[in-house]
Coordinates of C-alpha atoms and ligand atoms in Angstrom, one line a residue:
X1 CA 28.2 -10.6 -20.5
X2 CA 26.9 -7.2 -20.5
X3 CA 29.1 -4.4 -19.7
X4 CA 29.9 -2.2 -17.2
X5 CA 30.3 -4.5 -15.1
X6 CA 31.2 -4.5 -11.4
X7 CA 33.3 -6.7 -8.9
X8 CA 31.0 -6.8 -5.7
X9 CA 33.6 -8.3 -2.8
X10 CA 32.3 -9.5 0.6
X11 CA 35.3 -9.0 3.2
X12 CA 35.4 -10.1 6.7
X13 CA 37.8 -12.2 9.1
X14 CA 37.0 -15.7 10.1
X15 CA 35.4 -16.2 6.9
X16 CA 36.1 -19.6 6.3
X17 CA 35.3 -20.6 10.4
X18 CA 31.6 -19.2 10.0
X19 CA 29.0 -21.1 8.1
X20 CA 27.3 -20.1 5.4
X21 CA 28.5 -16.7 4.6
X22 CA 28.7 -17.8 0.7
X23 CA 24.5 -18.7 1.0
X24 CA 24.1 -15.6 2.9
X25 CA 25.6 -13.4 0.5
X26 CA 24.8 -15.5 -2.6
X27 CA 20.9 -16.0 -1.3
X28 CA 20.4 -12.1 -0.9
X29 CA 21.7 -11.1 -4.2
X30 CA 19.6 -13.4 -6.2
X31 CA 16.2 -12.7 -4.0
X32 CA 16.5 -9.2 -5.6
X33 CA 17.0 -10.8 -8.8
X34 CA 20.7 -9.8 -9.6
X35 CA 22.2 -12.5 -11.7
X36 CA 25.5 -13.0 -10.5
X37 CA 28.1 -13.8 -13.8
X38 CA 31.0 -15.1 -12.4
X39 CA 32.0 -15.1 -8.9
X40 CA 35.5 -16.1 -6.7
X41 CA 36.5 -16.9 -2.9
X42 CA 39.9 -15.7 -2.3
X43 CA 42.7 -17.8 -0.9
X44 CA 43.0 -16.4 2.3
X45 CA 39.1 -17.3 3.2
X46 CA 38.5 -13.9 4.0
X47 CA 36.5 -12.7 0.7
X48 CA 33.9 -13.9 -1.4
X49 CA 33.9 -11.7 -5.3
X50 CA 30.9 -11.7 -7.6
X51 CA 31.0 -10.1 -10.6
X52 CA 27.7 -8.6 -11.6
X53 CA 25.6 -6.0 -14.3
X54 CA 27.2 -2.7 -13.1
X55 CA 23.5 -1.3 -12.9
X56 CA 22.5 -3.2 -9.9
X57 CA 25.6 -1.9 -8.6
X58 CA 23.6 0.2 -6.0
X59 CA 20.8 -1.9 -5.0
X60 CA 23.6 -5.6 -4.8
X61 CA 25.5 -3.2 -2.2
X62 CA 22.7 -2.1 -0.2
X63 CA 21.2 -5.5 0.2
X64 CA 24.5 -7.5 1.2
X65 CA 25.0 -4.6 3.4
X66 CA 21.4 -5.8 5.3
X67 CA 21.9 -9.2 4.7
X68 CA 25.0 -9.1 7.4
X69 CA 23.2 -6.2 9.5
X70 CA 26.0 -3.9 8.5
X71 CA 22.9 -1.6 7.8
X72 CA 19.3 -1.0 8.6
X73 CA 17.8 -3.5 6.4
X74 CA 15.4 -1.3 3.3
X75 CA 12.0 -1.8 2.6
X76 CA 10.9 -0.5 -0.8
X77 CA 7.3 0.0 -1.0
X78 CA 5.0 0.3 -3.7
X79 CA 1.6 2.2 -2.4
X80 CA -1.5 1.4 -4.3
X81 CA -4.1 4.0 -3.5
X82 CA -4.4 7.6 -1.3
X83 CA -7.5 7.7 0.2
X84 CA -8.3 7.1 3.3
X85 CA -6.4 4.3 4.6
X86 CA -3.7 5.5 1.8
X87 CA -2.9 8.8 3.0
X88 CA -3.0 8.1 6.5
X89 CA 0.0 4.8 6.1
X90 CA 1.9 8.0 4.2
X91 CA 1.6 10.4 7.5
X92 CA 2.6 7.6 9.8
X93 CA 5.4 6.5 7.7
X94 CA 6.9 10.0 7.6
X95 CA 6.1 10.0 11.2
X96 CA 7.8 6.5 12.0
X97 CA 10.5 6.5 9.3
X98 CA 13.5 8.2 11.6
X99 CA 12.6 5.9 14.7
X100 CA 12.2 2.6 12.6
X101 CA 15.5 3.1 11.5
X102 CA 17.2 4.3 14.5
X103 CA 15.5 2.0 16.3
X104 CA 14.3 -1.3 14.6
X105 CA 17.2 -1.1 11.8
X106 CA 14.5 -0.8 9.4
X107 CA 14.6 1.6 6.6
X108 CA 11.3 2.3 5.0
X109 CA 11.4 4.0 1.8
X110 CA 8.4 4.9 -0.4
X111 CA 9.7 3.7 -4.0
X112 CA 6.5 4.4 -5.7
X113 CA 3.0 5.7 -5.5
X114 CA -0.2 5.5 -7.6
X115 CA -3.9 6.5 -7.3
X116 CA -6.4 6.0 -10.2
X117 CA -5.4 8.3 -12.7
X118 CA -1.5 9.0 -11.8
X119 CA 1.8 7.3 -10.3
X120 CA 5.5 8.6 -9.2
X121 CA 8.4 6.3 -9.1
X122 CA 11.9 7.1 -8.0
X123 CA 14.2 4.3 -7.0
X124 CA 16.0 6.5 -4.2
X125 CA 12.8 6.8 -2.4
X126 CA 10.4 9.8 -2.6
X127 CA 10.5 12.3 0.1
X128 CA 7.9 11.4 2.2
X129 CA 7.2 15.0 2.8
X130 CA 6.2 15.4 -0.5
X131 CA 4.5 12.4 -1.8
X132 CA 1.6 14.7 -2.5
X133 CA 3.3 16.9 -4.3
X134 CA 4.9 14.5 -6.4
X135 CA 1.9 12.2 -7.2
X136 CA 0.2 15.6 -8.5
X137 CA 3.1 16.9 -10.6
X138 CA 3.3 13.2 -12.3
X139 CA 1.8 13.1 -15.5
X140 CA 2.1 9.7 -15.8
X141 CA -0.3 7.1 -16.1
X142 CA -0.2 4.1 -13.4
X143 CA 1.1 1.2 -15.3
X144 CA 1.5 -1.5 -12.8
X145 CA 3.6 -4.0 -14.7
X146 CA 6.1 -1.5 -15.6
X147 CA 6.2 0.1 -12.1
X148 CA 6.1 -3.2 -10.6
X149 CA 9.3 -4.0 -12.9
X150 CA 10.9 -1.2 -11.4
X151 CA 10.2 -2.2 -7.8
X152 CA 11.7 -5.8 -8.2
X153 CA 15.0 -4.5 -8.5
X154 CA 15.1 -2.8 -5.3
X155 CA 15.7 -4.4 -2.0
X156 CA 12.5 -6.3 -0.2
X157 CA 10.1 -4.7 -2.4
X158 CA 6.5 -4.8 -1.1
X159 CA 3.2 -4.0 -2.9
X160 CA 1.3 -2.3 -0.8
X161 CA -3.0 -2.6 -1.8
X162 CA -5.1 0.2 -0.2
X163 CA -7.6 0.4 -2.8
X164 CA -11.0 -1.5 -2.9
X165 CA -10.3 -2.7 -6.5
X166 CA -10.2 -6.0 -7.8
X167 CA -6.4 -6.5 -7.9
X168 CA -6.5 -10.1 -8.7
X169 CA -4.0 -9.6 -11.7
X170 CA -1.9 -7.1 -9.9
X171 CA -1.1 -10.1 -7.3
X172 CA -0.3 -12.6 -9.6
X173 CA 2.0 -9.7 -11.4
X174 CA 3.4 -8.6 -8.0
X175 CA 4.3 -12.3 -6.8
X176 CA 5.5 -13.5 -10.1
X177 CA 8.2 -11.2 -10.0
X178 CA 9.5 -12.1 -6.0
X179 CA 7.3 -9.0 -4.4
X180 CA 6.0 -9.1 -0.8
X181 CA 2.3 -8.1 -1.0
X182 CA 0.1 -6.8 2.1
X183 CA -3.2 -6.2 1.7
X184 CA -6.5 -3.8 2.8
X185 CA -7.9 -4.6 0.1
X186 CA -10.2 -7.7 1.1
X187 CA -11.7 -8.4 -2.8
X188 CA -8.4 -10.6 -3.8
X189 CA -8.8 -12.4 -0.7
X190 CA -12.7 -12.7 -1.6
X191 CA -12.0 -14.2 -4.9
X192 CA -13.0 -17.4 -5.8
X193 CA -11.3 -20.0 -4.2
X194 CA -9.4 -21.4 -6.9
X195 CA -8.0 -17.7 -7.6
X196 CA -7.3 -16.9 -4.1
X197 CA -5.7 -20.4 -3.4
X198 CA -3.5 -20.0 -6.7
X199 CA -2.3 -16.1 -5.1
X200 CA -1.6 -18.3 -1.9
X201 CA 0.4 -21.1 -3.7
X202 CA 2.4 -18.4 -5.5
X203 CA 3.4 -16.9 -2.5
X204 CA 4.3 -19.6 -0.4
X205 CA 6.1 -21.2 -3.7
X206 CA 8.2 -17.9 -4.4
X207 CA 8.9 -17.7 -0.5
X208 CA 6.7 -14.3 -0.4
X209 CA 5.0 -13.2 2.2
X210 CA 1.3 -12.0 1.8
X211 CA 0.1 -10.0 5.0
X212 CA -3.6 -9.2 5.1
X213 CA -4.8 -8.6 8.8
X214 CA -6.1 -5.2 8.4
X215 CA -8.6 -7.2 5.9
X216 CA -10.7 -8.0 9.3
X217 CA -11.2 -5.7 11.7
X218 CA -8.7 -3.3 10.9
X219 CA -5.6 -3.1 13.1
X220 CA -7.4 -5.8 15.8
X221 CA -5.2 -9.3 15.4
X222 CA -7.8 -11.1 14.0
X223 CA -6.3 -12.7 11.7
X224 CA -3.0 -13.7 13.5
X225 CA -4.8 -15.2 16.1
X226 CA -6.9 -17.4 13.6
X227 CA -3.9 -18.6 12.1
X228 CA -2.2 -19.3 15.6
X229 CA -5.1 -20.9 16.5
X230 CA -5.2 -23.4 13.3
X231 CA -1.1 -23.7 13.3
X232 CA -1.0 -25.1 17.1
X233 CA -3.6 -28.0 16.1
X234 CA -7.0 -25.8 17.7
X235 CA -10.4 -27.2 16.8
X236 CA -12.5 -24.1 15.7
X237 CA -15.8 -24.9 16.7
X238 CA -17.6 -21.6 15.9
X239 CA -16.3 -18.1 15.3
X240 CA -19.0 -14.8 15.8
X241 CA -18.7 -11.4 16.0
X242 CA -19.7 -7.8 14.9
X243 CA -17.1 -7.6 11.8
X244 CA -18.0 -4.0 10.7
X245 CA -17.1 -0.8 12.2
X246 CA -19.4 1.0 10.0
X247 CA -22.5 -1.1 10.9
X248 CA -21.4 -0.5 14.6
X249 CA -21.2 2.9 14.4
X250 CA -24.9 3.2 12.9
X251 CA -26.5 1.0 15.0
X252 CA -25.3 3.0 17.6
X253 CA -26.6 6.2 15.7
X254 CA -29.9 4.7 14.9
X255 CA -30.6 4.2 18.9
X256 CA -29.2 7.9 19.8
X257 CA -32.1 8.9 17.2
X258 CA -30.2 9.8 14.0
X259 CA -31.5 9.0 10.8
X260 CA -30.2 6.1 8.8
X261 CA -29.5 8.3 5.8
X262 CA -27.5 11.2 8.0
X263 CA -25.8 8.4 10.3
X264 CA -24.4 6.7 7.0
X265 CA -23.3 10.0 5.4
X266 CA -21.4 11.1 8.6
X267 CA -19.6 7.0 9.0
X268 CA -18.5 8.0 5.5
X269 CA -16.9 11.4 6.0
X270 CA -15.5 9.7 9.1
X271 CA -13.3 6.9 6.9
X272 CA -15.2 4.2 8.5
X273 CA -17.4 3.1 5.6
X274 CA -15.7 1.5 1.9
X275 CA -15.9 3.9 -0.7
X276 CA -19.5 3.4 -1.6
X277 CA -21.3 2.6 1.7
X278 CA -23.6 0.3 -0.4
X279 CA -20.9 -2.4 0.2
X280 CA -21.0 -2.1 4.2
X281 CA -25.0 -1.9 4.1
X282 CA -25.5 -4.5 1.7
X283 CA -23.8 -7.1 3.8
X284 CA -20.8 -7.6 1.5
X285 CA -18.2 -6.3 3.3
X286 CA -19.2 -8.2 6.3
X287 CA -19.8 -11.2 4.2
X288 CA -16.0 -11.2 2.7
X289 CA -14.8 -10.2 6.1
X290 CA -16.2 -13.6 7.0
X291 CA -16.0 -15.4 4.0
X292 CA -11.8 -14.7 4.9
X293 CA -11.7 -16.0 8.0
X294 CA -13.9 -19.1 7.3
X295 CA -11.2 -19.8 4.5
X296 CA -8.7 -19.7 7.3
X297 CA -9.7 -22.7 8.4
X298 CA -9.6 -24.3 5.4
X299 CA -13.4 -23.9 4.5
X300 CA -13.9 -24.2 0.1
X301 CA -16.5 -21.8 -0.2
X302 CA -16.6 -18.8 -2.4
X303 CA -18.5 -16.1 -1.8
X304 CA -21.9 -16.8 -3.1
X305 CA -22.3 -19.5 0.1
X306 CA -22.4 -16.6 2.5
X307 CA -26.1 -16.3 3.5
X308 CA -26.3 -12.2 3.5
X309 CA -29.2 -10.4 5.0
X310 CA -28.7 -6.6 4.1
X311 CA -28.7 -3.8 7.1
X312 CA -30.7 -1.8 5.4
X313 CA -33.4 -2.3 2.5
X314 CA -32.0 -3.7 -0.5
X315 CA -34.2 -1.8 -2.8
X316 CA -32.5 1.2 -1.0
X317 CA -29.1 0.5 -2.3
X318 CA -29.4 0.6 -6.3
X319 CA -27.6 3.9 -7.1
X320 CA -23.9 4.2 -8.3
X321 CA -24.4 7.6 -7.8
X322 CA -24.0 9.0 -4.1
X323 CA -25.8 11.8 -4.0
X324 CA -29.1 9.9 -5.4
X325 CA -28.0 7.1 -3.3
X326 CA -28.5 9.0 0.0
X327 CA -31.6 10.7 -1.4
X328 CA -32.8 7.3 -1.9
X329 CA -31.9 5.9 1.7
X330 CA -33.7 9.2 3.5
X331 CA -36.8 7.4 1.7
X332 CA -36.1 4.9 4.3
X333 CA -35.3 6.8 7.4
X334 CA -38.7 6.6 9.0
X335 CA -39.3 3.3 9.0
X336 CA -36.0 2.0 9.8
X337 CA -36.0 4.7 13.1
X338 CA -39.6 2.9 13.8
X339 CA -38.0 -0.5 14.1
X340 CA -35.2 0.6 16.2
X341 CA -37.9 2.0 18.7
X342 CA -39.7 -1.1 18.4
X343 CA -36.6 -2.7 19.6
X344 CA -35.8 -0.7 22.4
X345 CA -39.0 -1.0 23.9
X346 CA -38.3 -4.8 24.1
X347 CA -35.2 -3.9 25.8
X348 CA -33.1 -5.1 22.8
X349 CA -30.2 -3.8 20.6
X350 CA -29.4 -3.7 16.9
X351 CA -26.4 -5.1 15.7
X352 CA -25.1 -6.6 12.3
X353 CA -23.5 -10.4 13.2
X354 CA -21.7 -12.8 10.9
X355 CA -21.4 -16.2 12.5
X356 CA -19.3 -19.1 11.1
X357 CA -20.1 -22.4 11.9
X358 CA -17.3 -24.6 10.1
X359 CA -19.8 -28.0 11.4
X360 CA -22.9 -26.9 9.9
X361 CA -25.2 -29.5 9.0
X362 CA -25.9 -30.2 5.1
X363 CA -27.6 -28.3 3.5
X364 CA -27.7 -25.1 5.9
X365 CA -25.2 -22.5 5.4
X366 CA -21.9 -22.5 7.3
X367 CA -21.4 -18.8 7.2
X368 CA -24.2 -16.5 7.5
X369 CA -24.3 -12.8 7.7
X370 CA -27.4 -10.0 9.0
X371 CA -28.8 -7.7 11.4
X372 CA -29.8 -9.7 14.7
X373 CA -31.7 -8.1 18.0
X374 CA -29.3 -8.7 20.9
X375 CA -30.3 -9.0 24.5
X376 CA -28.3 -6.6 26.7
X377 CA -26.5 -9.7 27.8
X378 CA -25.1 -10.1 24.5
X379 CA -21.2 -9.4 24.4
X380 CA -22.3 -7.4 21.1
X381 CA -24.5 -4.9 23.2
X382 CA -22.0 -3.4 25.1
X383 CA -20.0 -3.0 22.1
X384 CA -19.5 1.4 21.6
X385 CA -19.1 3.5 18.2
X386 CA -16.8 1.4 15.9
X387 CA -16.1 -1.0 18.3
X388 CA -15.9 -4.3 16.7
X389 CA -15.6 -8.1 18.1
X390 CA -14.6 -11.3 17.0
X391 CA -15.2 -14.2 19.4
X392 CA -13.4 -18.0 18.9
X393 CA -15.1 -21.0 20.6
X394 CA -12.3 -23.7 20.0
X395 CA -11.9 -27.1 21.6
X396 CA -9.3 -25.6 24.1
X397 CA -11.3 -21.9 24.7
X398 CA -14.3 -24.0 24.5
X399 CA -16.1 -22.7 28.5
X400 CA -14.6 -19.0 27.4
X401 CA -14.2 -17.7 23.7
X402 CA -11.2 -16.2 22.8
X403 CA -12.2 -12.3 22.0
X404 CA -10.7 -9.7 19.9
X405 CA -12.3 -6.6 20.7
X406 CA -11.5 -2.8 19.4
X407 CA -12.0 0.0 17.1
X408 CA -12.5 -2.2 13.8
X409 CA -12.5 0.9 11.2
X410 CA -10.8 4.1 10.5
X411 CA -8.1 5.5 8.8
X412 CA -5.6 5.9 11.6
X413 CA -6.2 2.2 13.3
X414 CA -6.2 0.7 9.6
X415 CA -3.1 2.3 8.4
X416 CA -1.6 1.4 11.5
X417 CA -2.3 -2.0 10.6
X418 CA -0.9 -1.6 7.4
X419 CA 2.2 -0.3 8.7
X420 CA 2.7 -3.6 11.3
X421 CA 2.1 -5.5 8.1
X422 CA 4.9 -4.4 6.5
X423 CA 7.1 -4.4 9.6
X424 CA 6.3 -8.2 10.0
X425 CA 8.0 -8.7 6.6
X426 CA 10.8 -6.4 7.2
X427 CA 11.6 -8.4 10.7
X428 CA 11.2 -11.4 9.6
X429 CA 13.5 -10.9 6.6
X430 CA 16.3 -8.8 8.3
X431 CA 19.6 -10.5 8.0
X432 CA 19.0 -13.2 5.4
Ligands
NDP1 N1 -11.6 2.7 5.8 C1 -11.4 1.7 6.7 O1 -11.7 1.8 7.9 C2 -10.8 0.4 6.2 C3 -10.6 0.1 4.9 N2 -10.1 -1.1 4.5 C4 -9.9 -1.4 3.1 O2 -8.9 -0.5 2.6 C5 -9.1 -0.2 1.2 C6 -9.1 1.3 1.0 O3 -10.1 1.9 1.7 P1 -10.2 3.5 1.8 O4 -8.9 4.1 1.9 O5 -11.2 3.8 2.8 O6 -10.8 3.8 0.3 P2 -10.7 5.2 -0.5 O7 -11.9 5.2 -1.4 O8 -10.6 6.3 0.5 O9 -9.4 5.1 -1.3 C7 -9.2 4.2 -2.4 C8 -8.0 4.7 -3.1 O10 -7.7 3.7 -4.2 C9 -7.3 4.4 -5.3 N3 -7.5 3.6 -6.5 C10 -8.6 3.2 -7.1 N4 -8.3 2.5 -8.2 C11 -7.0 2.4 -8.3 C12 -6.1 1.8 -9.2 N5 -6.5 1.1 -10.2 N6 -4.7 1.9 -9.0 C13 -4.3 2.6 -7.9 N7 -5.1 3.2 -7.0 C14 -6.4 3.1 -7.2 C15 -8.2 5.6 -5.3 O11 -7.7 6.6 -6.2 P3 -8.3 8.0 -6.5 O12 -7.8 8.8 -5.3 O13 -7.8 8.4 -7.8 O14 -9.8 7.8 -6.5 C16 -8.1 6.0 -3.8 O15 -7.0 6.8 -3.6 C17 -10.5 -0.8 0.9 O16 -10.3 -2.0 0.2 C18 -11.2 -1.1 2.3 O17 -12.0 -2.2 2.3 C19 -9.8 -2.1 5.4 C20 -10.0 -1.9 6.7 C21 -10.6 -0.7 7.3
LIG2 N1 -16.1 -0.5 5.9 C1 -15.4 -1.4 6.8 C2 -14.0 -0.9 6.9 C3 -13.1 -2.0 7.4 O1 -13.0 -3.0 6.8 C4 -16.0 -1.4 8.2 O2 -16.7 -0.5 8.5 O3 -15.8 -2.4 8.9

């Protein structure tokens, strides 16, 4: 036994006449990982004693506390990443906390924080006020497993990915150790299948919950609809759509008469591209975005099945470096603004499709990716700035696809995504 040690006692009346009050209390200690070392009913069956490490102390009183509503239930969250979809969840948390807890018994606190050269941690929650101020006083370097070691011990922690790395071995870290992950970040979910199926097994085998809609169209329930579609027995027979805000946004640009090179520099300072814009123009973030879905449905592929026709000119897209990058696109700007006048005197639109076709004969690809000239009849021509769609022809939505249709990138809608994410977790955990 290690000492100090503390008694933690559960009392209530009608103990013994309501069941499972032992598993309730029992369960929710050992989800945060406090090992209980001896533990006691008394006589009267109206309390239930553990003894455990006097340093979980805090954290084993807060949890039973949620676990019979006797308090808002806490959320710990560890934030991965401050840039655009980052610092916006920040200013809506601070904006929500108050009313989640007053309202939805939920208390979200911000445990920890890290960008790519720095992290803050404090177990009693950092001000949310001043996570900027924190994260630039820290000095320290962001160590994931030892800051994930630190959020374990806190009541329903939950990793939060808003970078666009490949966080692979952060996941496996994260669920290893019992914590919740949601994701922006689409690359983990883009992995190959045997790596993203083993994240998925891990999760479901450690009873954590991985949220990732904001990984398709932003805060549109994309994915939530797939997977209600697939749990209530639903044929899919094709899925197609316009995944990408960014590549919404330009083709709308291009036909108002703005250069390719200008339109892409202003989606960027706008939030709407990834961090380098290559990704969107390339294809790739369209092709992941339906490379996710297609494995939704229980499609094996990886990534290099997607067929991927680029927006713009691949030899366009070589530089790492941005500024050289857009010189290189301007190179460009005439001839793509040609083709988008070509178009419109044919009475047709640009737009950037992925389609998913999960009966595709052998030998053609199943999901396919590129810029296609849309009649105005098309539900992609009416589609405005960012507006992105995903349309579901399924056995019963077979005469009238199912459509999700909205703003599909942007720091506000994403984070606000990110943010329902977490709240699904919270809700669906409050009480146990
Ligand atoms: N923007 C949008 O509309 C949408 C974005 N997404 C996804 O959200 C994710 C974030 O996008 P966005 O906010 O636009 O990207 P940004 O480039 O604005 O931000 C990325 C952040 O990740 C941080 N970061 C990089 N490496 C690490 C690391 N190893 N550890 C911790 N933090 C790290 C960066 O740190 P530093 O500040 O030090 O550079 C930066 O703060 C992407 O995966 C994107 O695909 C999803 C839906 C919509
Ligand atoms: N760059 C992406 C952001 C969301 O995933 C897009 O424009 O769709």
């Amino acid at each position: 036994m290690r000492e100090p040690v503390t008694l933690l006692t559960l009392v209530g009346e009608a103990m013994g006449r309501t069941p499972n009050v032992a598993g309730r209390f029992f369960g929710a200690l050992g989800q945060i990982g406090v090992l209980v070392r001896a533990s006691a009913q008394g006589a009267g069956e109206r309390s239930i004693s553990a003894v455990i490490d006097g340093e979980d102390t805090a954290t084993a009183v807060r949890t039973v506390h949620a676990a019979f509503n006797l308090a808002a239930q806490e959320v710990n969250l560890l934030v991965l990443g401050k840039g655009t979809v980052g610092r916006e969840l920040l200013y809506q948390l601070a904006a929500q906390q108050q009313a989640l807890a007053g309202d939805q018994d939920v208390l979200i606190k911000l445990a920890g924080l890290a960008d790519s050269r720095r992290a803050v941690f404090d177990p009693a929650g950092i001000p949310l006020a001043r996570w900027d101020a924190r994260l630039q006083e820290s000095h320290v370097p962001p160590d994931i497993p030892a800051l994930l070691d630190r959020l374990r011990r806190l009541p329903v922690p939950i990793l939060v990915d808003c970078t666009a790395e490949d966080t692979t071995a952060v996941y496996e870290a994260a669920l290893a150790r019992g914590i919740h992950v949601v994701s922006a970040n689409k690359r983990p979910l883009a992995a190959t299948w045997p790596v993203r199926q083993g994240l998925m097994d891990m999760a479901r085998a450690r009873h954590r919950r991985w949220e990732y809609e904001t990984t398709v169209g932003a805060s549109l329930p994309v994915i939530d609809t797939l997977k209600g579609l697939v749990r209530t027995g639903d044929t899919i027979l094709r899925i197609e759509g316009s995944f990408s805000g960014t590549l919404g946004y330009l083709a709308g640009e291009l036909s108002r008469g703005v250069p390719l090179s200008h339109a892409v520099r202003d989606a960027r300072a706008r939030g709407y591209t990834e961090p380098h814009p290559r990704d969107d123009l390339s294809g790739l973030d369209v092709a992941r975005k339906a490379l996710i879905l297609a494995r939704e449905l229980g499609m094996q592929l990886d990534l290099d099945a997607v067929a991927i026709e680029p927006f713009a000119p691949s030899e366009a897209l070589g530089h790492d470096d941005l500024e050289r990058f857009f010189l290189a696109l301007a190179e460009h700007d005439d001839a793509v603004a040609a083709r988008i006048e070509r178009m419109r005197q044919a009475g047709r639109v640009l737009r950037y499709l992925a389609q998913i076709d999960p009966s595709a004969p052998a030998g053609a690809p199943a999901v396919r990716v590129g810029p296609v000239e849309v009649e105005p009849d098309h539900p992609a021509a009416r589609l405005r700035g960012t507006e992105a769609f995903v349309a579901f022809t399924t056995d019963r939505h077979r005469a009238y696809p199912l459509l999700v249709q909205g703003a599909g990138a942007g720091g506000a809608v994403t984070a606000a995504g990110v943010l329902t994410d977490i709240l699904k977790i919270a809700m669906s955990l409050r009480g146990r």
